[in-house]
Structures are given as structure tokens and as C-alpha cells.
């Protein structure tokens, strides 16, 4: 039965209530699945019931992939009592009679896991808390004399894609003796040796066509026991060759290296929480493999707590092109091109385990520091969840990093939302510019990956005349997608080209890398000049002809969806021209943007919002015409992110945002026809892609008008919050997160055309546009202009190669501000703060030590020029106390 919901007025009032960390319990655990893994390594999901599912570490995307006989268990014996052993998984969702929401499959418990639940005893209940990249599970069972919880994460460090790209998951179990007696306890981990598996075919116990010759070898070193899993049958250049490891970072560990009977394994473990000594290993028979288990045992005094950590690591180096590329690229579809993985630098799974073991403390500290810093922000907890949950796609198999270090991404992963739950592979390859146009998370957390994508756009894909195809074939030495059908709009997407220009400025602002000016910016100029010549033919800054775009169609005539992106891209190109000393070019771009702004406002403003001016007799299909499109201010969203100012009149921007909320936000979808796809249930709230007044809907409206996309929702909400429409912005974000509630949908899998779709990585702008942060690495200048709770603000920010918190307290006559660097290094020479008033007196302190600085006022801004360029390290705080 659908869960109850608050009426709209009551629900709106809850938006400003103080929120607390979310713990998923009961039925809300059903769809919970947090993928863990590194950038370009693939991932495995830790689920709400305690199971490991969605195994996608063998260079294949398969959202329902399952590896049998891979689990955790606990054993405990209180003095004088019988021992108790339980799987650390509940059986709450063993029956698959649940009626899921459309387009998702995270509720799916594979039959092999159900059979295991029926053969072994399980804990009574689980609880799940997740603040990405950390998952925390609590296991409840009255029969156990111990309390058991687990913290799982994969190495994660902002601005260090290498440290964030390790093929391993770390599971730390915390066991507490809750009795008044001494207790013996053990945590056991089991893993199937799946070397040889293709990532798609089903397994029956230990049987699979790819198996045979599998061996599990036990290695012992001080404080670490490792089961290394290999195959002697496959050559090391085979697509499915690789290595696995299950390691216990503990001293007292017993092992059952090779087993294929789960009841016999349990019979060995259950009496004393350990495995008997065994000798000899042998390769598995054809079509069969071995499972392996490790058990870490320890003693607990009353109320004592003990921790034990397991490492699951993998090494499958032979990533190949295993997806269909656009027609004309390769005539022989059986060809597979080797790409490799960036983690191949380790050379073996043993080296991965060694690295993790040696750096475990630092890795855990890095992950915890990020989470603790992020969740100190003053934003509602569910808004911060929208930001962190959408880091996930970067670290699933939706994204890949080749052995050379190049970064690429699909739009999403095929699955239930792409017509068949059995579908596998990445959806819509590759680096689709018009979808990645909404992605801010990558550039903010790992600028080197953003730079990789820009290099691919400008140095590999761009046509000599200047236009930019919106997809990328691999390897890069294959023919480019020039004059070929490439999927989506039939011709190269203009919004994608403008996004590439805007993101070039984004990565230059973030890094200050001069090579961008030397190698990429000339290509940006080529692209902009191409657009000005071929699309803006009369030079008035208004595009009127064919405009291919992210709705997989082309629209015609003046419209601010594409038009505002054009205006923002012109301003971004002007900034880059100024950085290269081409001031005349910069002036030309700025002049064209100013003309276009006036033109679009004159042509498209209807008194409430911006429309598309189009002749529906000439272009009768897939136009939004007089409709209210949620994307009508996408370029303004980008302009604010980059600190470019308004590309359209401020008062009209605010009015248009109000209209978007009034017309496109729905309080439920009962009786509303969502087509062609359904992303909201009848009781859900959400923002439509577009809406139409009665009698104004074209016979064939904009494709996807009646759908709900979180990637658009977050961008629109962030822009609303920036413009002071706090209730409206919060409502849209809360509606999105309410849909992904754990019951019907997975909080860590926002779906569009595929699982873990990348467009929702627009959610990072919720941080940027509420703090008003803009950083210029070349000038070492940072600006903050909070628009959310500005009187008492605290918000997470990234700048250069650092992250931290910006705090401010604004009083009638004073602004107290602090820039707290949590990690990395922040180069600073100038700070710009919004300080209403006339004065600009004050003081600057670094860790409470006064520092020399010059202050000047420009309108409501106070510019604080430091005496020299400083470098703030993690743990340092710059404090500013300014009179107003």
C-alpha cells in the first residue's frame, strides 16, 4: 500500500524545520542500495537488508547482477551459554511480491540470495544510515549477546581522483558485549571466486560457463590474512581474466579457502566461530568455482567493544569496448577494443590490498572528514543528501577511466528504466555533452576529470569547422562522429556545445591551469565563431534556426532554453579571451551577448515567463511554443555558477521562476498521464519538464514534457534559492528526495534513461548557488554571497584544491565571516563578501593572528585584498570581522 502523505500546506511548513540524519528502517529499507567502489573501478551495492548486490566490477554494467555465497556473518557465545551464529542480513524482503515503482529495480532480491536466507539463520532486523561515501548498518537480534554494527566505504578524497579510484571496499564491524559476562565472538566473511564471469550470465551456486580452474590461495602476514582468488584457465589478456581478494585485517583469523557447500561451511563455522585447519588447494572443475571464507575471532569483556575490518578488492584490467557504438564507426561489431583501467597501475590485487592495509587509517579519516564537513552545513539534511547521493554515478560503472587516465561516462546504466530489467550495458555512449551539460559534481570534486572531458571535446572530437558532436567513440583513434547519425538529436546538440564552453571556464577557474588557455581556449573560440556565423546569422545574438538539444529533438525559433545558454557561453568565452589577452575578441563576445539579452527578452517574454517563438505550421512537432519550460533559464543557472551575472533581466528571471513553480510543480500525479516514461507515483510531488495553458498545448508537444527529471529539478531549485524563492526551491528538492525514499526508490539511484543517471549531478549547484561561492584560481580570489539563511549561514564549499565551510553571521552593523579549510590547500589573495551598508572597516585574522589587508567597497560588496598571496592548509581558518 502507498504510504500516507501530508497535505500540501502542512508539507510546505515542514520544509524549514530542523532536520536530523535519516536512518532507514522497516519497509523503507526495501530499495536501499548504496554502491561502493572507486572512480573507474566499478561498484558493489551494500543494501538495506545487509546483502551485497548489484555486482558491477568486471567492466560491465548490470544493475541486477548477483554473486552467490558472498556475505558476512556473526558468531557469539556468552560464558555458560550455547553459541549463536547468524547471517548479517535480514529476511524481511525475501518474498518478491512487492509492487515496485515504475522504472526501478533496486527492490529486486535475486533468487540465489533468497535461497541462502532459507538455508541459514538471519538476524531479525537491520537499520541503515548512509552519508555518501559511508554506509552504516546496524544489526538487531535478541538471540545475540552482542551488538553488531558495520561501517563500509571505498577510498574517497576530493581533488585526488587517483586516491578515489581504488578497486576496493572496506567493511569495519564494531562488536560490543552487552552482557555482564565474558563473550567470545567472531565475524565471518564469505566470497565467491567469480574470476571468469562475464558480469551478465546467471550463476547457479558455484556453476557458470565462465568458471573452471579457479583457485583460492591463503596468504598470511602480521595482522592480515588474505584469500587471493585467481583462475589458472584464463590467459591474462582474456576479457574476463582478473584477480579477487578477501582480506581480514586481524591477528586471530581462521580460513576455509575452498568450499562449495554452504551448509557444510556453516556446520564448520557454527560450533566455535572458526574453521578447522585444511591443507591443499586444487583448481575447480570446468564450469565450477570455489567459495572462500575468513573468520576473525576475539574475546570481549563485559561492555567491551572490538573492531575488525575486512577488505574486498578486485583487479580486472582488461576493460574493452563492450557496448554498441554509432553506425559507421566500426563495420565489424564483433571487434572489441582494449581500453584498460586506470587502476591497472597497481599491477595485481595483492598490491591493492597492501595499499589499503598500509593506508587504512588515512583513508577512513579522509572519508569521515568529508562527510562531517558536508553535514555541518545549515541546509536541510535531505538537501545535503541530494548533493552527496549524486556523487554516486562518478564511482559506478556508468563512468570509466582508461589505463591512460582519460575519463568517460555514459548517460546511465541500462535496466528497468530502459524498457527491460534484464538490459545490460551503459546507456547512450559516451560523454553525451547535452546530458553532461547539467553535471557540476565532477568539476567541483575532481577538476582533473572535468579537464579530461574537455580535452576530449576540443582536441579529439571537434570538427575542423568548429561544431562539436555530442557523443564520443572509443578508442580515440577510431573515426570521429562527423556526418554520422549518433543518437539523440540527429545533428550535433547546440546545448551540449555551449555546455562544453561553460565547463572550460569552470575548470580554468578551478585550476588556473595555463595549458587550458594555450590548448583548449583556441578551440572554444573556433566553436563560438562557428555558432555566430552559422546559427546567429544576422548578428543580433538570437538563435532562430534548428537547435538540436537534450530532448533528443531539435527546436526552432527564439527561445531562452538554448538562448540563455548561448548568452552565458558568450560571456564565458569573453572571460577566456580576456585571460589570453584577446580583448577585442572579448568585447565582440560581450557585445553579442548584450544584444542577444535584449533580443530574447523582447521576443520571448510573455509577461510572466519566457516562451518559444516558433511557427507551428512549419515546425509542428516537438516544440514547446507558448508552454512553460522548466529549462527556460538553464543558461542563467550556469551564469550564476560561474559568476557571470545576469544574462536576462533580474526581475524577469525571478518572475519566470515563480511561473515555473506555479505551473509545473504538481502536488500528486493521480490521473495525470506521464509519457513516454513514468518517474513519479500517483502520491508523489514533482516538477514537470514543461506545462501548457488550456488550448496552448501543441498537438505534438516537446518530447518528455510530461516527465519528471531530478536533474532539471535540482538546477531549477538551486536557481530559485539563489533568487530568494526559498520555499519554492526547497519544495522542489524535498519532493525529489521524498520520491527516493527507500520504500519505492533507492536514495542512491536517481533514474532517468538508465540507473545512476548523470544529469542529477546538477544537485551540487544547491551548495554553490546558496552560498554564492565563485573562485578564480588564477587570481586567487574567492567570493561568497549567501542567499539562504544569510543572517546565520554555514555552507560547504570547494575552491581550487580545497574544501571546507564558509560561515557568516550578519547583524545590522556587522558581518563576522570565517573561511574554514577542512582539507587541501586554498590559495587566497582577495576575498569578496556582500556587506550591505556604507562602511568597509574591519580586520582579518588567520587562526586568530591579525593580518594586513586593504579593504574597498563596490556597491554592496567589500573587497578584502591581502598583503600577499596566502595558502591556507587543512585545519586553518581565515576570519573576517567587518563593520557595516
CSV table of C-alpha atoms in Angstrom, one decimal, residues 71-357:
chain,number,residue,atom,x,y,z
A,71,UNK,CA,28.1,-12.4,2.7
A,72,UNK,CA,29.0,-11.6,6.3
A,73,UNK,CA,28.0,-13.5,9.5
A,74,UNK,CA,28.5,-13.2,13.2
A,75,UNK,CA,29.1,-15.8,15.8
A,76,UNK,CA,29.0,-15.2,19.6
A,77,UNK,CA,29.0,-17.3,22.8
A,78,UNK,CA,28.3,-16.0,26.2
A,79,UNK,CA,30.0,-17.8,29.0
A,80,UNK,CA,27.9,-20.8,30.0
A,81,UNK,CA,25.5,-20.4,27.1
A,82,UNK,CA,25.1,-22.1,23.7
A,83,UNK,CA,26.7,-20.3,20.7
A,84,UNK,CA,24.6,-18.3,18.3
A,85,UNK,CA,25.5,-17.7,14.6
A,86,UNK,CA,23.6,-15.5,12.3
A,87,UNK,CA,23.9,-14.2,8.8
A,88,UNK,CA,24.3,-10.4,9.0
A,89,UNK,CA,21.3,-10.0,6.7
A,90,UNK,CA,17.6,-9.9,7.4
A,91,UNK,CA,15.0,-11.9,5.6
A,92,UNK,CA,12.5,-9.0,5.5
A,93,UNK,CA,12.4,-8.8,1.7
A,94,UNK,CA,12.9,-12.5,0.8
A,95,UNK,CA,9.5,-12.6,-0.8
A,96,UNK,CA,9.3,-10.6,-4.0
A,97,UNK,CA,5.6,-9.9,-4.0
A,98,UNK,CA,6.3,-6.1,-3.8
A,99,UNK,CA,4.7,-3.9,-6.5
A,100,UNK,CA,7.6,-1.6,-7.3
A,101,UNK,CA,7.5,1.9,-8.7
A,102,UNK,CA,8.0,2.1,-12.5
A,103,UNK,CA,11.4,2.2,-14.0
A,104,UNK,CA,13.4,0.9,-11.0
A,105,UNK,CA,14.8,-2.5,-9.9
A,106,UNK,CA,16.6,-1.8,-6.6
A,107,UNK,CA,13.9,-3.7,-4.7
A,108,UNK,CA,14.9,-6.9,-6.5
A,109,UNK,CA,16.4,-9.6,-4.3
A,110,UNK,CA,17.9,-12.3,-6.6
A,111,UNK,CA,16.7,-15.9,-6.1
A,112,UNK,CA,20.1,-17.1,-5.1
A,113,UNK,CA,20.0,-14.7,-2.1
A,114,UNK,CA,16.5,-15.8,-1.2
A,115,UNK,CA,17.7,-19.4,-1.2
A,116,UNK,CA,20.5,-18.6,1.2
A,117,UNK,CA,18.1,-16.9,3.6
A,118,UNK,CA,16.1,-20.0,3.7
A,119,UNK,CA,19.1,-22.2,4.4
A,120,UNK,CA,20.9,-20.2,7.1
A,121,UNK,CA,19.7,-18.3,10.2
A,122,UNK,CA,19.5,-14.5,9.7
A,123,UNK,CA,19.4,-11.5,12.1
A,124,UNK,CA,15.9,-10.3,13.0
A,125,UNK,CA,16.3,-6.7,11.8
A,126,UNK,CA,18.6,-4.3,10.1
A,127,UNK,CA,18.8,-0.5,10.1
A,128,UNK,CA,20.7,1.6,7.5
A,129,UNK,CA,22.2,5.1,7.6
A,130,UNK,CA,24.1,6.5,4.7
A,131,UNK,CA,26.0,9.7,4.2
A,132,UNK,CA,27.9,9.0,1.0
A,133,UNK,CA,30.6,7.7,0.7
A,134,UNK,CA,29.9,6.0,4.1
A,135,UNK,CA,27.2,3.4,4.7
A,136,UNK,CA,26.4,2.3,8.3
A,137,UNK,CA,24.4,-0.8,9.1
A,138,UNK,CA,23.0,-1.9,12.5
A,139,UNK,CA,22.1,-5.5,13.0
A,140,UNK,CA,19.5,-6.3,15.7
A,141,UNK,CA,18.8,-9.8,17.1
A,142,UNK,CA,17.6,-10.7,20.6
A,143,UNK,CA,19.4,-14.0,20.5
A,144,UNK,CA,22.8,-12.4,20.2
A,145,UNK,CA,24.7,-11.4,23.3
A,146,UNK,CA,26.5,-8.7,21.3
A,147,UNK,CA,25.5,-5.5,19.5
A,148,UNK,CA,26.8,-5.5,15.9
A,149,UNK,CA,27.2,-2.6,13.5
A,150,UNK,CA,29.2,-2.1,10.4
A,151,UNK,CA,30.7,0.9,8.6
A,152,UNK,CA,31.5,0.5,4.9
A,153,UNK,CA,33.2,2.8,2.4
A,154,UNK,CA,35.5,3.0,-0.6
A,155,UNK,CA,38.5,5.3,-0.5
A,156,UNK,CA,37.3,8.8,-1.3
A,157,UNK,CA,39.3,12.1,-1.4
A,158,UNK,CA,38.2,15.2,-3.2
A,159,UNK,CA,40.7,16.6,-5.7
A,160,UNK,CA,42.6,13.3,-5.8
A,161,UNK,CA,41.0,11.1,-8.4
A,162,UNK,CA,43.8,8.5,-8.0
A,163,UNK,CA,43.2,8.1,-4.3
A,164,UNK,CA,39.5,8.0,-5.1
A,165,UNK,CA,40.0,5.3,-7.7
A,166,UNK,CA,41.0,2.3,-5.8
A,167,UNK,CA,39.2,-1.0,-6.6
A,168,UNK,CA,38.3,-1.9,-3.0
A,169,UNK,CA,35.6,-1.7,-0.3
A,170,UNK,CA,36.4,-1.6,3.4
A,171,UNK,CA,34.0,-3.1,5.9
A,172,UNK,CA,34.6,-2.4,9.6
A,173,UNK,CA,32.5,-4.3,12.1
A,174,UNK,CA,32.0,-3.0,15.6
A,175,UNK,CA,31.0,-5.6,18.1
A,176,UNK,CA,30.0,-4.7,21.7
A,177,UNK,CA,29.4,-7.2,24.5
A,178,UNK,CA,26.2,-6.1,26.1
A,179,UNK,CA,26.2,-8.7,28.8
A,180,UNK,CA,27.8,-8.9,32.3
A,181,UNK,CA,29.8,-12.0,31.3
A,182,UNK,CA,32.8,-12.6,29.1
A,183,UNK,CA,31.8,-13.3,25.4
A,184,UNK,CA,33.7,-15.0,22.6
A,185,UNK,CA,32.8,-13.6,19.2
A,186,UNK,CA,33.7,-13.8,15.5
A,187,UNK,CA,32.9,-12.0,12.3
A,188,UNK,CA,33.0,-14.2,9.2
A,189,UNK,CA,33.1,-13.1,5.5
A,190,UNK,CA,32.5,-15.2,2.5
A,191,UNK,CA,33.2,-14.5,-1.1
A,192,UNK,CA,32.8,-16.5,-4.3
A,193,UNK,CA,35.7,-16.6,-6.7
A,194,UNK,CA,34.0,-15.1,-9.8
A,195,UNK,CA,37.1,-14.7,-12.0
A,196,UNK,CA,35.9,-15.7,-15.5
A,197,UNK,CA,32.4,-14.4,-15.1
A,198,UNK,CA,31.2,-12.0,-17.8
A,199,UNK,CA,29.1,-9.9,-15.5
A,200,UNK,CA,25.9,-10.9,-17.2
A,201,UNK,CA,25.2,-14.6,-17.2
A,202,UNK,CA,23.4,-16.1,-14.3
A,203,UNK,CA,25.2,-18.3,-11.7
A,204,UNK,CA,23.7,-21.4,-10.2
A,205,UNK,CA,25.6,-21.9,-6.9
A,206,UNK,CA,29.2,-22.3,-7.9
A,207,UNK,CA,28.4,-23.0,-11.5
A,208,UNK,CA,28.8,-20.7,-14.5
A,209,UNK,CA,30.1,-21.2,-18.1
A,210,UNK,CA,33.0,-18.9,-17.4
A,211,UNK,CA,34.3,-20.9,-14.4
A,212,UNK,CA,36.9,-23.6,-14.3
A,213,UNK,CA,40.4,-23.7,-13.0
A,214,UNK,CA,39.5,-21.2,-10.2
A,215,UNK,CA,41.8,-21.3,-7.1
A,216,UNK,CA,41.8,-19.6,-3.7
A,217,UNK,CA,45.2,-19.1,-2.1
A,218,UNK,CA,45.6,-18.1,1.5
A,219,UNK,CA,48.4,-15.6,2.4
A,220,UNK,CA,49.3,-14.7,5.9
A,221,UNK,CA,51.2,-11.7,7.1
A,222,UNK,CA,51.3,-10.0,10.5
A,223,UNK,CA,47.8,-8.5,11.1
A,224,UNK,CA,46.4,-9.5,7.7
A,225,UNK,CA,45.1,-12.7,6.3
A,226,UNK,CA,44.2,-12.7,2.5
A,227,UNK,CA,42.4,-15.1,0.3
A,228,UNK,CA,43.6,-14.4,-3.2
A,229,UNK,CA,41.3,-15.7,-5.9
A,230,UNK,CA,42.6,-16.4,-9.4
A,231,UNK,CA,42.0,-18.6,-12.4
A,232,UNK,CA,44.6,-20.8,-13.9
A,233,UNK,CA,42.4,-21.5,-17.0
A,234,UNK,CA,42.3,-17.9,-18.5
A,235,UNK,CA,45.2,-16.1,-20.1
A,236,UNK,CA,45.9,-12.7,-18.7
A,237,UNK,CA,44.7,-11.0,-21.9
A,238,UNK,CA,41.3,-12.6,-21.7
A,239,UNK,CA,38.4,-10.1,-21.3
A,240,UNK,CA,37.3,-11.8,-18.1
A,241,UNK,CA,40.7,-12.5,-16.6
A,242,UNK,CA,41.4,-10.9,-13.3
A,243,UNK,CA,42.0,-11.4,-9.6
A,244,UNK,CA,40.0,-11.0,-6.4
A,245,UNK,CA,40.9,-10.7,-2.8
A,246,UNK,CA,39.1,-11.1,0.6
A,247,UNK,CA,41.3,-9.9,3.4
A,248,UNK,CA,40.8,-9.7,7.2
A,249,UNK,CA,42.9,-7.0,9.0
A,250,UNK,CA,43.2,-9.0,12.2
A,251,UNK,CA,45.5,-11.3,14.1
A,252,UNK,CA,43.3,-14.3,15.0
A,253,UNK,CA,41.9,-15.5,11.7
A,254,UNK,CA,40.9,-18.9,10.5
A,255,UNK,CA,40.2,-19.7,6.9
A,256,UNK,CA,38.2,-22.1,4.7
A,257,UNK,CA,39.9,-21.3,1.4
A,258,UNK,CA,37.8,-23.5,-0.9
A,259,UNK,CA,34.2,-24.7,-0.3
A,260,UNK,CA,31.2,-25.3,-2.5
A,261,UNK,CA,28.6,-26.5,0.1
A,262,UNK,CA,27.1,-23.7,2.2
A,263,UNK,CA,25.5,-26.0,4.8
A,264,UNK,CA,28.8,-27.8,5.3
A,265,UNK,CA,30.6,-24.5,5.6
A,266,UNK,CA,28.1,-23.3,8.2
A,267,UNK,CA,28.4,-26.6,10.0
A,268,UNK,CA,32.2,-25.9,10.3
A,269,UNK,CA,31.7,-22.4,11.5
A,270,UNK,CA,28.7,-22.6,13.8
A,271,UNK,CA,30.2,-24.6,16.8
A,272,UNK,CA,33.1,-22.3,17.7
A,273,UNK,CA,33.2,-19.4,15.2
A,274,UNK,CA,36.3,-20.8,13.5
A,275,UNK,CA,37.2,-23.1,10.6
A,276,UNK,CA,39.3,-26.2,11.1
A,277,UNK,CA,42.8,-26.3,9.6
A,278,UNK,CA,42.9,-27.5,6.0
A,279,UNK,CA,45.7,-28.2,3.6
A,280,UNK,CA,46.0,-28.3,-0.1
A,281,UNK,CA,44.1,-26.5,-2.8
A,282,UNK,CA,43.1,-27.6,-6.2
A,283,UNK,CA,41.7,-25.9,-9.3
A,284,UNK,CA,37.9,-26.0,-9.7
A,285,UNK,CA,36.4,-28.3,-12.3
A,286,UNK,CA,35.1,-26.9,-15.6
A,287,UNK,CA,32.1,-24.6,-15.2
A,288,UNK,CA,32.6,-24.6,-11.4
A,289,UNK,CA,34.4,-22.3,-9.0
A,290,UNK,CA,35.2,-22.2,-5.2
A,291,UNK,CA,33.9,-20.0,-2.5
A,292,UNK,CA,36.2,-18.9,0.3
A,293,UNK,CA,35.7,-17.7,3.9
A,294,UNK,CA,37.7,-15.9,6.6
A,295,UNK,CA,36.6,-15.7,10.3
A,296,UNK,CA,38.2,-13.2,12.7
A,297,UNK,CA,37.7,-14.3,16.3
A,298,UNK,CA,38.2,-12.3,19.5
A,299,UNK,CA,37.2,-12.2,23.2
A,300,UNK,CA,35.1,-9.4,24.8
A,301,UNK,CA,34.9,-8.4,28.4
A,302,UNK,CA,31.6,-7.0,29.7
A,303,UNK,CA,30.7,-3.8,27.7
A,304,UNK,CA,33.9,-4.1,25.7
A,305,UNK,CA,34.0,-3.1,22.1
A,306,UNK,CA,36.1,-4.6,19.4
A,307,UNK,CA,36.5,-3.7,15.7
A,308,UNK,CA,37.6,-5.9,12.8
A,309,UNK,CA,38.0,-4.8,9.2
A,310,UNK,CA,37.6,-6.8,6.0
A,311,UNK,CA,38.8,-5.7,2.6
A,312,UNK,CA,37.1,-6.8,-0.6
A,313,UNK,CA,39.4,-5.9,-3.6
A,314,UNK,CA,39.3,-6.7,-7.3
A,315,UNK,CA,41.6,-6.4,-10.3
A,316,UNK,CA,40.1,-6.9,-13.8
A,317,UNK,CA,42.5,-5.0,-16.0
A,318,UNK,CA,41.1,-5.8,-19.5
A,319,UNK,CA,38.3,-3.3,-19.9
A,320,UNK,CA,37.2,-3.3,-23.6
A,321,UNK,CA,34.6,-1.6,-25.7
A,322,UNK,CA,31.7,-3.9,-24.9
A,323,UNK,CA,28.9,-1.6,-26.0
A,324,UNK,CA,27.5,-0.8,-29.4
A,325,UNK,CA,28.9,2.4,-30.9
A,326,UNK,CA,27.1,4.5,-33.6
A,327,UNK,CA,26.9,3.0,-37.0
A,328,UNK,CA,29.8,3.7,-39.3
A,329,UNK,CA,32.5,3.8,-36.7
A,330,UNK,CA,33.3,0.1,-36.8
A,331,UNK,CA,31.9,-2.2,-39.5
A,332,UNK,CA,32.6,-5.4,-37.6
A,333,UNK,CA,30.5,-5.3,-34.5
A,334,UNK,CA,32.4,-8.3,-33.1
A,335,UNK,CA,35.5,-6.2,-32.7
A,336,UNK,CA,36.5,-5.3,-29.2
A,337,UNK,CA,38.9,-2.6,-28.4
A,338,UNK,CA,41.1,-2.7,-25.3
A,339,UNK,CA,41.0,0.4,-23.1
A,340,UNK,CA,42.3,-0.9,-19.8
A,341,UNK,CA,41.6,0.6,-16.3
A,342,UNK,CA,43.5,3.4,-14.6
A,343,UNK,CA,43.8,1.1,-11.5
A,344,UNK,CA,46.0,-1.2,-13.6
A,345,UNK,CA,48.8,0.9,-12.1
A,346,UNK,CA,48.6,-1.5,-9.1
A,347,UNK,CA,49.6,-4.5,-11.2
A,348,UNK,CA,47.8,-7.1,-9.0
A,349,UNK,CA,45.1,-7.4,-6.5
A,350,UNK,CA,47.7,-8.2,-3.8
A,351,UNK,CA,49.2,-4.7,-4.4
A,352,UNK,CA,45.7,-3.2,-3.9
A,353,UNK,CA,45.3,-5.0,-0.6
A,354,UNK,CA,48.7,-3.9,0.5
A,355,UNK,CA,48.0,-0.3,-0.4
A,356,UNK,CA,44.7,-0.4,1.5
A,357,UNK,CA,46.2,-2.0,4.5
